[in-house]
Amino acid sequence: MINFTMRKLFTAILFMSLILPGLTFGAAFTPGNIVVYRIGDGVGVLAGTTSASFLDEYTPAGVLVQSIAFPTSVAGSNLACTNSGTSTSEGFISLSGDGRYIFVAGYNVAPGGVLASASVERVAGRVDFFGSVSTSTYITDGSTGNARSIFSTNGTDIWMATSGVGVRYFTYGNTTTSTLISAAPTNTRVVNVLNGQLYITAGSGAFQGVASIGTGAPTTAGQTTTILPGFPVASGPSPYGYSMNATGDVIYLGDDRAIASGGGVQKWTLSGGTWTLAYTLNTGLTNGCRGVIVDWSGANPVIYSTEGNGTTNNSIVSVTDAGAASSFTVLASAGTNKVLRGIAFAPNSVTVTTATSLPAGTYNNITVNGGDATLSGNASVTGTLTLTSGNIITGANTLTLGSSGTNLGTLNRTSGTVIGTMARWFTNSTVSNVVFPVGTATNYRPFTISYTGAPVAAGTVTIGHIDGVDGTDIASPITDGGFTINRASNMYWSIAFNGAFGGTFDFSIDGNGQNGINDPTNLRGIYSSNGTVFLALGTHAAGSGTVANRTGVSGGTPGRFYIGGNNSNNPLPVELDNFVATTIKNEVILDFATGHEQNNSGFEIERATLSPTQNRTDADINFKAVTFIASKGNSNNVQGYKYIDGNLATGRYAYRLKQIDYNGNHIYFLLNNEVVISNPNKFSISQNYPNPFNPSTTIAYDMPFDGNMKLVIFDNLGREVKTLVNGNVNAGYYKVDFNASALPSGIYFYRVNAESGTDKFEKVFKMMLVK
């Protein structure tokens, strides 16, 4: 009976682990595309009950790219997120202020359900750049009114507009109550934070347009709602979605009334502290408009809107505002048993934590922190490019930072490299130490430029780092300050200009990791327009380490920059081709290869544990030897080496190779990225190994949280044989040994129970002792 019970428990646990659904995922969004919230799957007739809801991504030309479904039932911590088929004032989506998420308000009700119950959770659906859907955040105290729209400045702070209960504030991860920011007006529709100020539209009493709430983006109760001066204060208009320009003096506002009654997209302008309706765009429309977003980047704003009253003749339309007569174009229509509600631009900011591909487009921010990002097309970053840990691989594409001579973008680099080609915007002024963080996966080789004589006009400078090309000596040696240069490094930096540049600049190039660069006093930066004829432009300036500097170089001519030396610079005995690290749980796999070895004794692998304030390049890093790997002997062929550094604690690590020759000389090769060992993201326990075993075996398990852990061995009669773990265990990776030398051969079981708060895990495994 005990045996049967244990088998039944094991089967149940396995079954639950298989049927428990996870998060909903789509594909990554493409920056610049538009996203529409759709109610209905095209099969069920839309009614006052709930229907399945989706995010549909379109190109600006109206081509459907993908559809992402919201959950229709509870799945783990995710709730259902549905919407009424006929409550037309709901379903207004928004792009978060940081550009990373799409937000929508929905209900934890399965399709076909009724929303009348006050106990129904109002769900904050959040979808990130990669199409991952989260619906675990909700409130219950807003259930006396319909949830109409949501806005978040940063993906965490959330404001929800509701009918009946005004505007409420809560944070992502919330599962109960919220703060009532403003109770009046009650008939709030679309909430937004524009230029740092919280706004709403409404359709009640004296609030017939855009109104501000409090000052800034308030999170506390008792705020006052104020209609913007000049907007209507008497019933008649029907305002919904809106967008404001960066200077705060133009608003485009959707009005869903019939065209003859003033429906369409209204243009409001601010002058002397009062807003005035300039005109209403409605040429080409059949119905009024609700959702409104605006691309402000061009000379004439481009407006995208959802046309219709939410039930019929529903479509996506666009217009370029060149005046009151500008005509709308229909991009796409809803179709049968579907309705289009809110509209937003696709997420344009992303944080990369694992290896991934990024689509072409214009991004607000890109953060690389833990994995390589590979561009599938040309990409621009108009805000901040952050390299914390990991590389951006451009391939045949170009990564551009900035968008104009007045928007140069911002680079924040801790670790990581742009492998390939990068462009940066420059203004027509002098500028110091602009870094292009280029290089290879193993060697950071930045190109740094300072304009000492201002360019003629603003434009971009493009730097591409090429490794392993043009490695021959200079055919005709050149002389620079009495120093004869007849050796070019086995790499170069290409440079190109887009704009009437000219000017004069200083530059530095870093030959980090390049074979033969071991005499910093004699390094020279040299130039070639074609890789054949070399010139010593400007004036040599002393460098340090592997950095070569030059000053007073005339700008504007594309070409290539090299590091040059002479044949007296005896090359080191090893040419390192690559040095990379891969993490699997708490193990680091180090792979490196050489293209040439001579007089090489071997490699000492060294590791340093980084403190929270340290970077891998800091001078005070304390490296310690891990192991020594002997050389495979003199060779002109590629030789590969591998080492697995296991059982590491969570934390940040730096690695380097100490290459040692038979004469005792050495050189260091620093791993280009820091290595991060993170806590497990879920609980897991593996089958014991070896199995069958005699007499010892090992059981490995991962703890994603600090909590209680119990691991017990049973015999085939269900009797407890041995308790291996019993007590509190910190988050991390563990292995525990079981010695069964005192036990007879047979079948044994081990059961694990782990819990922390509401998180619990239980599982049973079978193992065999054979003597």
PDB file of C-alpha atoms in Angstrom, residues 54-160:
ATOM      1  CA  PHE A  54      -4.938  40.097 -28.500  1.00  0.00           C
ATOM      2  CA  LEU A  55      -2.167  42.510 -29.406  1.00  0.00           C
ATOM      3  CA  ASP A  56      -1.834  42.806 -33.178  1.00  0.00           C
ATOM      4  CA  GLU A  57       1.442  44.259 -34.502  1.00  0.00           C
ATOM      5  CA  TYR A  58       1.358  46.067 -37.850  1.00  0.00           C
ATOM      6  CA  THR A  59       3.929  47.839 -39.952  1.00  0.00           C
ATOM      7  CA  PRO A  60       3.233  51.567 -40.503  1.00  0.00           C
ATOM      8  CA  ALA A  61       1.896  50.539 -43.918  1.00  0.00           C
ATOM      9  CA  GLY A  62      -0.743  48.303 -42.332  1.00  0.00           C
ATOM     10  CA  VAL A  63       0.822  44.859 -42.866  1.00  0.00           C
ATOM     11  CA  LEU A  64       0.026  42.446 -40.032  1.00  0.00           C
ATOM     12  CA  VAL A  65       3.241  41.141 -38.440  1.00  0.00           C
ATOM     13  CA  GLN A  66       2.032  39.015 -35.523  1.00  0.00           C
ATOM     14  CA  SER A  67      -0.748  38.513 -32.970  1.00  0.00           C
ATOM     15  CA  ILE A  68      -0.056  37.912 -29.279  1.00  0.00           C
ATOM     16  CA  ALA A  69      -2.839  36.344 -27.219  1.00  0.00           C
ATOM     17  CA  PHE A  70      -3.590  37.223 -23.618  1.00  0.00           C
ATOM     18  CA  PRO A  71      -4.413  34.360 -21.206  1.00  0.00           C
ATOM     19  CA  THR A  72      -8.054  33.309 -21.058  1.00  0.00           C
ATOM     20  CA  SER A  73      -7.701  31.375 -17.795  1.00  0.00           C
ATOM     21  CA  VAL A  74      -5.503  31.313 -14.705  1.00  0.00           C
ATOM     22  CA  ALA A  75      -2.059  29.893 -15.512  1.00  0.00           C
ATOM     23  CA  GLY A  76       0.303  29.812 -12.554  1.00  0.00           C
ATOM     24  CA  SER A  77       0.624  33.366 -11.263  1.00  0.00           C
ATOM     25  CA  ASN A  78      -0.931  34.756 -14.464  1.00  0.00           C
ATOM     26  CA  LEU A  79      -4.641  35.588 -14.440  1.00  0.00           C
ATOM     27  CA  ALA A  80      -7.002  35.746 -17.382  1.00  0.00           C
ATOM     28  CA  CYS A  81      -6.989  39.079 -19.205  1.00  0.00           C
ATOM     29  CA  THR A  82     -10.124  39.522 -21.302  1.00  0.00           C
ATOM     30  CA  ASN A  83     -12.398  42.402 -22.261  1.00  0.00           C
ATOM     31  CA  SER A  84     -16.027  43.008 -23.084  1.00  0.00           C
ATOM     32  CA  GLY A  85     -17.018  42.816 -26.708  1.00  0.00           C
ATOM     33  CA  THR A  86     -19.346  45.812 -26.481  1.00  0.00           C
ATOM     34  CA  SER A  87     -17.991  48.018 -23.660  1.00  0.00           C
ATOM     35  CA  THR A  88     -16.506  50.333 -26.236  1.00  0.00           C
ATOM     36  CA  SER A  89     -14.875  52.774 -23.806  1.00  0.00           C
ATOM     37  CA  GLU A  90     -12.385  50.114 -22.683  1.00  0.00           C
ATOM     38  CA  GLY A  91      -9.263  48.497 -24.072  1.00  0.00           C
ATOM     39  CA  PHE A  92      -6.954  51.514 -24.473  1.00  0.00           C
ATOM     40  CA  ILE A  93      -3.344  50.342 -24.547  1.00  0.00           C
ATOM     41  CA  SER A  94      -0.193  52.394 -23.958  1.00  0.00           C
ATOM     42  CA  LEU A  95       3.564  52.190 -24.427  1.00  0.00           C
ATOM     43  CA  SER A  96       5.314  52.742 -21.107  1.00  0.00           C
ATOM     44  CA  GLY A  97       7.273  55.953 -20.720  1.00  0.00           C
ATOM     45  CA  ASP A  98      10.588  54.074 -20.849  1.00  0.00           C
ATOM     46  CA  GLY A  99       9.541  52.412 -24.109  1.00  0.00           C
ATOM     47  CA  ARG A 100       9.915  48.861 -22.771  1.00  0.00           C
ATOM     48  CA  TYR A 101       6.339  47.582 -22.295  1.00  0.00           C
ATOM     49  CA  ILE A 102       2.812  47.620 -23.702  1.00  0.00           C
ATOM     50  CA  PHE A 103       0.149  47.893 -20.957  1.00  0.00           C
ATOM     51  CA  VAL A 104      -3.568  47.083 -21.086  1.00  0.00           C
ATOM     52  CA  ALA A 105      -6.357  46.854 -18.511  1.00  0.00           C
ATOM     53  CA  GLY A 106      -8.445  43.668 -18.524  1.00  0.00           C
ATOM     54  CA  TYR A 107     -10.509  41.322 -16.367  1.00  0.00           C
ATOM     55  CA  ASN A 108      -9.814  37.978 -14.745  1.00  0.00           C
ATOM     56  CA  VAL A 109     -12.829  36.399 -16.423  1.00  0.00           C
ATOM     57  CA  ALA A 110     -12.877  33.547 -18.926  1.00  0.00           C
ATOM     58  CA  PRO A 111     -14.429  34.255 -22.340  1.00  0.00           C
ATOM     59  CA  GLY A 112     -18.218  34.337 -22.127  1.00  0.00           C
ATOM     60  CA  GLY A 113     -18.162  35.651 -18.564  1.00  0.00           C
ATOM     61  CA  VAL A 114     -19.946  38.622 -17.054  1.00  0.00           C
ATOM     62  CA  LEU A 115     -18.149  41.631 -15.519  1.00  0.00           C
ATOM     63  CA  ALA A 116     -20.914  42.708 -13.159  1.00  0.00           C
ATOM     64  CA  SER A 117     -19.352  41.133 -10.081  1.00  0.00           C
ATOM     65  CA  ALA A 118     -17.408  43.560  -7.902  1.00  0.00           C
ATOM     66  CA  SER A 119     -15.105  40.700  -6.926  1.00  0.00           C
ATOM     67  CA  VAL A 120     -13.638  40.429 -10.419  1.00  0.00           C
ATOM     68  CA  GLU A 121      -9.967  41.395 -10.449  1.00  0.00           C
ATOM     69  CA  ARG A 122      -8.942  44.312 -12.667  1.00  0.00           C
ATOM     70  CA  VAL A 123      -5.791  43.030 -14.337  1.00  0.00           C
ATOM     71  CA  ALA A 124      -2.766  45.039 -15.517  1.00  0.00           C
ATOM     72  CA  GLY A 125      -1.500  43.165 -18.562  1.00  0.00           C
ATOM     73  CA  ARG A 126       2.146  43.853 -19.418  1.00  0.00           C
ATOM     74  CA  VAL A 127       3.938  42.718 -22.595  1.00  0.00           C
ATOM     75  CA  ASP A 128       7.664  43.283 -23.033  1.00  0.00           C
ATOM     76  CA  PHE A 129       9.806  43.863 -26.122  1.00  0.00           C
ATOM     77  CA  PHE A 130      10.202  40.113 -26.721  1.00  0.00           C
ATOM     78  CA  GLY A 131       6.431  39.500 -26.662  1.00  0.00           C
ATOM     79  CA  SER A 132       6.379  37.922 -23.186  1.00  0.00           C
ATOM     80  CA  VAL A 133       2.995  38.431 -21.504  1.00  0.00           C
ATOM     81  CA  SER A 134       2.540  38.948 -17.755  1.00  0.00           C
ATOM     82  CA  THR A 135      -0.917  39.234 -16.165  1.00  0.00           C
ATOM     83  CA  SER A 136      -0.012  38.560 -12.535  1.00  0.00           C
ATOM     84  CA  THR A 137      -0.621  42.162 -11.386  1.00  0.00           C
ATOM     85  CA  TYR A 138      -4.144  43.178 -10.411  1.00  0.00           C
ATOM     86  CA  ILE A 139      -6.307  45.175  -8.020  1.00  0.00           C
ATOM     87  CA  THR A 140      -9.581  44.329  -6.316  1.00  0.00           C
ATOM     88  CA  ASP A 141     -10.559  47.706  -4.840  1.00  0.00           C
ATOM     89  CA  GLY A 142     -11.165  49.199  -8.277  1.00  0.00           C
ATOM     90  CA  SER A 143     -13.908  46.708  -9.017  1.00  0.00           C
ATOM     91  CA  THR A 144     -16.814  49.145  -8.683  1.00  0.00           C
ATOM     92  CA  GLY A 145     -16.028  50.591 -12.096  1.00  0.00           C
ATOM     93  CA  ASN A 146     -14.844  49.423 -15.484  1.00  0.00           C
ATOM     94  CA  ALA A 147     -11.104  49.378 -16.167  1.00  0.00           C
ATOM     95  CA  ARG A 148     -10.524  51.496 -19.236  1.00  0.00           C
ATOM     96  CA  SER A 149      -6.847  52.293 -19.641  1.00  0.00           C
ATOM     97  CA  ILE A 150      -3.451  51.990 -17.997  1.00  0.00           C
ATOM     98  CA  PHE A 151      -0.232  53.952 -18.227  1.00  0.00           C
ATOM     99  CA  SER A 152       3.178  53.258 -16.695  1.00  0.00           C
ATOM    100  CA  THR A 153       6.198  55.520 -16.760  1.00  0.00           C
ATOM    101  CA  ASN A 154       8.753  52.803 -16.114  1.00  0.00           C
ATOM    102  CA  GLY A 155       7.057  49.404 -16.177  1.00  0.00           C
ATOM    103  CA  THR A 156       6.604  49.496 -12.385  1.00  0.00           C
ATOM    104  CA  ASP A 157       4.525  52.561 -11.461  1.00  0.00           C
ATOM    105  CA  ILE A 158       0.999  52.120 -12.832  1.00  0.00           C
ATOM    106  CA  TRP A 159      -1.992  54.467 -13.143  1.00  0.00           C
ATOM    107  CA  MET A 160      -5.385  52.991 -14.089  1.00  0.00           C
TER     108      MET A 160
END
